[in-house]
PDB file of C-alpha atoms in Angstrom:
ATOM      1  CA  MET A   4       4.745 -20.013  -4.149  1.00 71.00           C
ATOM      2  CA  ASP A   5       8.408 -19.564  -4.807  1.00 90.00           C
ATOM      3  CA  SER A   6      10.415 -18.865  -1.380  1.00 92.00           C
ATOM      4  CA  ALA A   7      10.159 -14.600  -1.471  1.00 93.00           C
ATOM      5  CA  ASP A   8       6.628 -15.350  -0.841  1.00 95.00           C
ATOM      6  CA  ARG A   9       7.627 -17.559   1.470  1.00 95.00           C
ATOM      7  CA  ASN A  10      10.114 -15.193   3.434  1.00 96.00           C
ATOM      8  CA  LEU A  11       7.404 -12.752   3.172  1.00 97.00           C
ATOM      9  CA  ALA A  12       4.490 -14.573   4.547  1.00 96.00           C
ATOM     10  CA  THR A  13       6.753 -15.754   7.520  1.00 96.00           C
ATOM     11  CA  LYS A  14       8.132 -12.094   7.466  1.00 97.00           C
ATOM     12  CA  ALA A  15       3.881 -11.234   7.953  1.00 97.00           C
ATOM     13  CA  ARG A  16       2.512 -13.392  10.594  1.00 97.00           C
ATOM     14  CA  GLU A  17       5.565 -12.976  12.398  1.00 97.00           C
ATOM     15  CA  LEU A  18       4.458  -9.305  12.206  1.00 96.00           C
ATOM     16  CA  SER A  19       1.180 -10.017  12.680  1.00 96.00           C
ATOM     17  CA  LEU A  20       1.479 -12.008  15.633  1.00 96.00           C
ATOM     18  CA  ARG A  21       3.713  -9.017  17.402  1.00 96.00           C
ATOM     19  CA  ALA A  22       1.238  -6.251  16.300  1.00 96.00           C
ATOM     20  CA  PHE A  23      -2.500  -8.425  16.818  1.00 96.00           C
ATOM     21  CA  GLY A  24      -1.647 -10.762  18.969  1.00 95.00           C
ATOM     22  CA  VAL A  25      -3.670 -13.045  14.878  1.00 91.00           C
ATOM     23  CA  PHE A  26      -2.222 -15.944  13.440  1.00 92.00           C
ATOM     24  CA  PRO A  27      -3.275 -14.451   8.904  1.00 94.00           C
ATOM     25  CA  ASP A  28      -4.119 -17.374   7.487  1.00 93.00           C
ATOM     26  CA  ILE A  29      -4.433 -15.860   4.157  1.00 96.00           C
ATOM     27  CA  PRO A  30      -1.607 -16.026   1.553  1.00 97.00           C
ATOM     28  CA  PHE A  31       1.009 -13.290   1.346  1.00 97.00           C
ATOM     29  CA  SER A  32       3.048 -12.694  -1.877  1.00 97.00           C
ATOM     30  CA  PHE A  33       5.004 -10.307  -4.041  1.00 96.00           C
ATOM     31  CA  ASN A  34       3.401  -8.385  -6.610  1.00 94.00           C
ATOM     32  CA  SER A  35       4.983  -6.573  -9.320  1.00 90.00           C
ATOM     33  CA  ARG A  36       2.052  -5.478 -11.144  1.00 89.00           C
ATOM     34  CA  LEU A  37       1.809  -3.016  -8.233  1.00 84.00           C
ATOM     35  CA  LYS A  38       2.997   0.647  -9.771  1.00 73.00           C
ATOM     36  CA  ARG A  39       0.286   2.744  -7.819  1.00 72.00           C
ATOM     37  CA  VAL A  40       0.038   1.630  -4.710  1.00 82.00           C
ATOM     38  CA  LEU A  41       2.985  -0.352  -2.357  1.00 88.00           C
ATOM     39  CA  GLY A  42       0.184  -3.057  -1.014  1.00 92.00           C
ATOM     40  CA  ARG A  43      -3.309  -4.263  -1.164  1.00 94.00           C
ATOM     41  CA  LEU A  44      -4.828  -6.479   1.277  1.00 96.00           C
ATOM     42  CA  VAL A  45      -7.909  -7.876  -1.726  1.00 96.00           C
ATOM     43  CA  TYR A  46     -10.645  -9.241  -0.303  1.00 96.00           C
ATOM     44  CA  SER A  47     -14.446  -9.963  -1.894  1.00 95.00           C
ATOM     45  CA  LYS A  48     -17.772  -9.137  -0.714  1.00 92.00           C
ATOM     46  CA  SER A  49     -20.759 -10.128  -0.716  1.00 91.00           C
ATOM     47  CA  ARG A  50     -23.918  -9.884   0.962  1.00 87.00           C
ATOM     48  CA  GLU A  51     -22.646  -7.046   2.819  1.00 82.00           C
ATOM     49  CA  MET A  52     -19.883  -9.869   4.099  1.00 91.00           C
ATOM     50  CA  LEU A  53     -16.346  -9.125   3.932  1.00 93.00           C
ATOM     51  CA  THR A  54     -13.915 -11.997   3.375  1.00 95.00           C
ATOM     52  CA  PRO A  55     -10.148 -11.852   3.123  1.00 96.00           C
ATOM     53  CA  LEU A  56      -8.052 -12.951   0.728  1.00 96.00           C
ATOM     54  CA  ARG A  57      -4.462 -12.172   0.635  1.00 97.00           C
ATOM     55  CA  ILE A  58      -2.168  -9.199   0.984  1.00 98.00           C
ATOM     56  CA  GLU A  59       0.099  -8.794  -1.829  1.00 97.00           C
ATOM     57  CA  ILE A  60       2.879  -6.161  -1.581  1.00 95.00           C
ATOM     58  CA  SER A  61       4.944  -4.495  -4.747  1.00 91.00           C
ATOM     59  CA  SER A  62       8.058  -6.164  -6.089  1.00 91.00           C
ATOM     60  CA  SER A  63       9.320  -3.015  -5.860  1.00 86.00           C
ATOM     61  CA  ILE A  64      10.162  -3.186  -2.425  1.00 88.00           C
ATOM     62  CA  SER A  65      11.598  -5.946  -2.116  1.00 91.00           C
ATOM     63  CA  ASP A  66      14.505  -4.404  -0.988  1.00 90.00           C
ATOM     64  CA  ASN A  67      13.532  -2.431   1.576  1.00 89.00           C
ATOM     65  CA  GLU A  68      13.219  -4.046   4.826  1.00 92.00           C
ATOM     66  CA  GLU A  69      12.076  -0.496   6.358  1.00 90.00           C
ATOM     67  CA  LEU A  70       9.527   0.484   3.873  1.00 89.00           C
ATOM     68  CA  LEU A  71       8.727  -3.180   3.830  1.00 93.00           C
ATOM     69  CA  LYS A  72       7.354  -3.751   7.800  1.00 95.00           C
ATOM     70  CA  LYS A  73       5.732  -0.225   7.669  1.00 93.00           C
ATOM     71  CA  THR A  74       3.938  -1.264   4.071  1.00 93.00           C
ATOM     72  CA  LEU A  75       3.545  -4.785   5.881  1.00 96.00           C
ATOM     73  CA  LEU A  76       1.812  -3.698   9.337  1.00 96.00           C
ATOM     74  CA  HIS A  77      -0.388  -0.980   7.098  1.00 94.00           C
ATOM     75  CA  GLU A  78      -1.804  -3.885   5.143  1.00 96.00           C
ATOM     76  CA  LEU A  79      -2.054  -5.869   8.198  1.00 97.00           C
ATOM     77  CA  SER A  80      -3.947  -3.192  10.161  1.00 96.00           C
ATOM     78  CA  HIS A  81      -6.825  -3.271   7.624  1.00 96.00           C
ATOM     79  CA  PHE A  82      -6.863  -6.769   8.259  1.00 97.00           C
ATOM     80  CA  TYR A  83      -6.672  -6.838  11.490  1.00 97.00           C
ATOM     81  CA  LEU A  84      -9.246  -4.293  11.861  1.00 96.00           C
ATOM     82  CA  MET A  85     -11.537  -6.273   8.587  1.00 96.00           C
ATOM     83  CA  MET A  86     -11.235  -9.000  10.792  1.00 95.00           C
ATOM     84  CA  ASN A  87     -12.559  -7.223  13.829  1.00 95.00           C
ATOM     85  CA  ASP A  88     -15.780  -5.609  11.305  1.00 94.00           C
ATOM     86  CA  ARG A  89     -14.350  -2.012  12.226  1.00 95.00           C
ATOM     87  CA  ASP A  90     -13.960   0.543   9.413  1.00 94.00           C
ATOM     88  CA  PHE A  91     -10.525  -0.324   7.461  1.00 94.00           C
ATOM     89  CA  SER A  92     -10.308   2.878   5.341  1.00 90.00           C
ATOM     90  CA  HIS A  93      -6.774   5.110   6.188  1.00 85.00           C
ATOM     91  CA  ASN A  94      -8.877   7.595   7.578  1.00 84.00           C
ATOM     92  CA  SER A  95     -11.285   5.356  10.557  1.00 90.00           C
ATOM     93  CA  PRO A  96     -10.016   6.122  13.080  1.00 93.00           C
ATOM     94  CA  GLU A  97      -9.351   3.055  14.472  1.00 95.00           C
ATOM     95  CA  PHE A  98      -7.076   2.693  11.384  1.00 93.00           C
ATOM     96  CA  ARG A  99      -4.861   5.908  12.448  1.00 91.00           C
ATOM     97  CA  LYS A 100      -4.770   4.480  15.436  1.00 95.00           C
ATOM     98  CA  LEU A 101      -3.445   1.858  14.583  1.00 95.00           C
ATOM     99  CA  SER A 102      -0.283   3.835  11.866  1.00 92.00           C
ATOM    100  CA  GLN A 103       1.098   5.595  15.839  1.00 92.00           C
ATOM    101  CA  GLU A 104       1.324   2.965  17.808  1.00 94.00           C
ATOM    102  CA  LEU A 105       2.115   0.430  14.842  1.00 94.00           C
ATOM    103  CA  GLY A 106       4.523   3.230  13.158  1.00 89.00           C
ATOM    104  CA  PHE A 107       3.525   3.326   9.868  1.00 86.00           C
ATOM    105  CA  ASP A 108       2.404   6.025   7.559  1.00 78.00           C
ATOM    106  CA  ILE A 109      -1.188   6.415   5.741  1.00 73.00           C
ATOM    107  CA  VAL A 110       0.382   7.476   2.396  1.00 69.00           C
ATOM    108  CA  ALA A 111       4.213   6.512   2.076  1.00 63.00           C
ATOM    109  CA  GLU A 112       6.745   9.590   1.348  1.00 54.00           C
ATOM    110  CA  TYR A 113       7.873   9.099  -1.457  1.00 49.00           C
ATOM    111  CA  GLU A 114      11.367   9.680  -0.180  1.00 56.00           C
ATOM    112  CA  GLY A 115      13.592   6.994  -1.842  1.00 58.00           C
ATOM    113  CA  LEU A 116      10.650   5.097  -3.628  1.00 61.00           C
ATOM    114  CA  PRO A 117      10.345   4.353  -7.305  1.00 58.00           C
ATOM    115  CA  VAL A 118       8.900   7.568  -7.988  1.00 67.00           C
ATOM    116  CA  HIS A 119       7.966   9.526 -10.836  1.00 72.00           C
ATOM    117  CA  ILE A 120       6.818  13.344 -10.350  1.00 77.00           C
ATOM    118  CA  TRP A 121       4.636  15.080 -13.352  1.00 78.00           C
ATOM    119  CA  VAL A 122       4.627  19.123 -13.319  1.00 85.00           C
ATOM    120  CA  CYS A 123       2.375  21.992 -15.217  1.00 89.00           C
ATOM    121  CA  SER A 124       4.719  22.995 -17.324  1.00 91.00           C
ATOM    122  CA  VAL A 125       4.440  26.686 -16.903  1.00 94.00           C
ATOM    123  CA  CYS A 126       4.273  27.137 -12.788  1.00 92.00           C
ATOM    124  CA  LYS A 127       6.107  23.550 -12.433  1.00 89.00           C
ATOM    125  CA  ARG A 128       3.726  22.818  -9.668  1.00 85.00           C
ATOM    126  CA  THR A 129       3.191  18.899  -8.973  1.00 80.00           C
ATOM    127  CA  VAL A 130       0.236  17.681 -10.069  1.00 79.00           C
ATOM    128  CA  ALA A 131       0.721  14.271  -9.634  1.00 74.00           C
ATOM    129  CA  ILE A 132       3.119  10.939  -8.037  1.00 67.00           C
ATOM    130  CA  SER A 133       2.860   7.750  -9.935  1.00 68.00           C
ATOM    131  CA  PHE A 134       5.160   4.555  -9.183  1.00 63.00           C
ATOM    132  CA  ASN A 135       5.071   3.834 -13.002  1.00 61.00           C
ATOM    133  CA  ARG A 136       6.226   6.145 -16.047  1.00 61.00           C
ATOM    134  CA  ARG A 137       3.502   6.139 -18.313  1.00 65.00           C
ATOM    135  CA  ARG A 138       2.495   8.649 -20.255  1.00 69.00           C
ATOM    136  CA  LYS A 139       0.112  11.017 -18.958  1.00 70.00           C
ATOM    137  CA  ASN A 140      -1.433  13.209 -21.649  1.00 77.00           C
ATOM    138  CA  GLY A 141      -3.820  16.304 -20.252  1.00 82.00           C
ATOM    139  CA  LEU A 142      -3.617  19.822 -18.776  1.00 87.00           C
ATOM    140  CA  SER A 143      -3.064  20.228 -15.548  1.00 84.00           C
ATOM    141  CA  SER A 144      -5.550  22.188 -12.853  1.00 82.00           C
ATOM    142  CA  CYS A 145      -3.505  25.023 -11.942  1.00 86.00           C
ATOM    143  CA  CYS A 146      -2.866  27.232 -15.889  1.00 92.00           C
ATOM    144  CA  LYS A 147      -4.512  24.158 -18.105  1.00 91.00           C
ATOM    145  CA  ALA A 148      -0.766  23.756 -19.567  1.00 91.00           C
ATOM    146  CA  PRO A 149       0.082  20.502 -20.558  1.00 91.00           C
ATOM    147  CA  ILE A 150       2.074  18.573 -17.171  1.00 89.00           C
ATOM    148  CA  GLU A 151       4.981  16.829 -18.636  1.00 88.00           C
ATOM    149  CA  LEU A 152       7.337  14.387 -16.423  1.00 85.00           C
ATOM    150  CA  GLN A 153       9.883  16.006 -13.371  1.00 80.00           C
ATOM    151  CA  GLY A 154      12.062  13.416 -13.138  1.00 59.00           C
ATOM    152  CA  LYS A 155      12.559  10.614 -10.331  1.00 45.00           C
TER     153      LYS A 155
END
């Protein structure tokens, strides 16, 4: 574990203790391969039993303190609900309530994030938003026209 991951784990555990009164004894790490999400709770499922394994945070937000805090709270909320045998999905009332109480977004706002917007080449309607620039092929659902990169 490098110093950035140690600092992340310390920050996450402090946030968890303040928000939930729980010390999450799982690893926390930055993951440079996370391009479509800002964070994720990795868990295993066996015989209907869920076991949290680790929380990974996208390296792309490591320098954005506010977004990092909100993303950690988001992932810690999944962890807390899972550990209490509650529905930890984005659509659950419990998760939505935590989102409001703790001040994080269920789906990240795109302003200020390293995102790429793909639009219909005819009507310019947004058809996809991604954190990576990998070429998207296909036709838009609105005009059945090729899609193109609008820009960052």
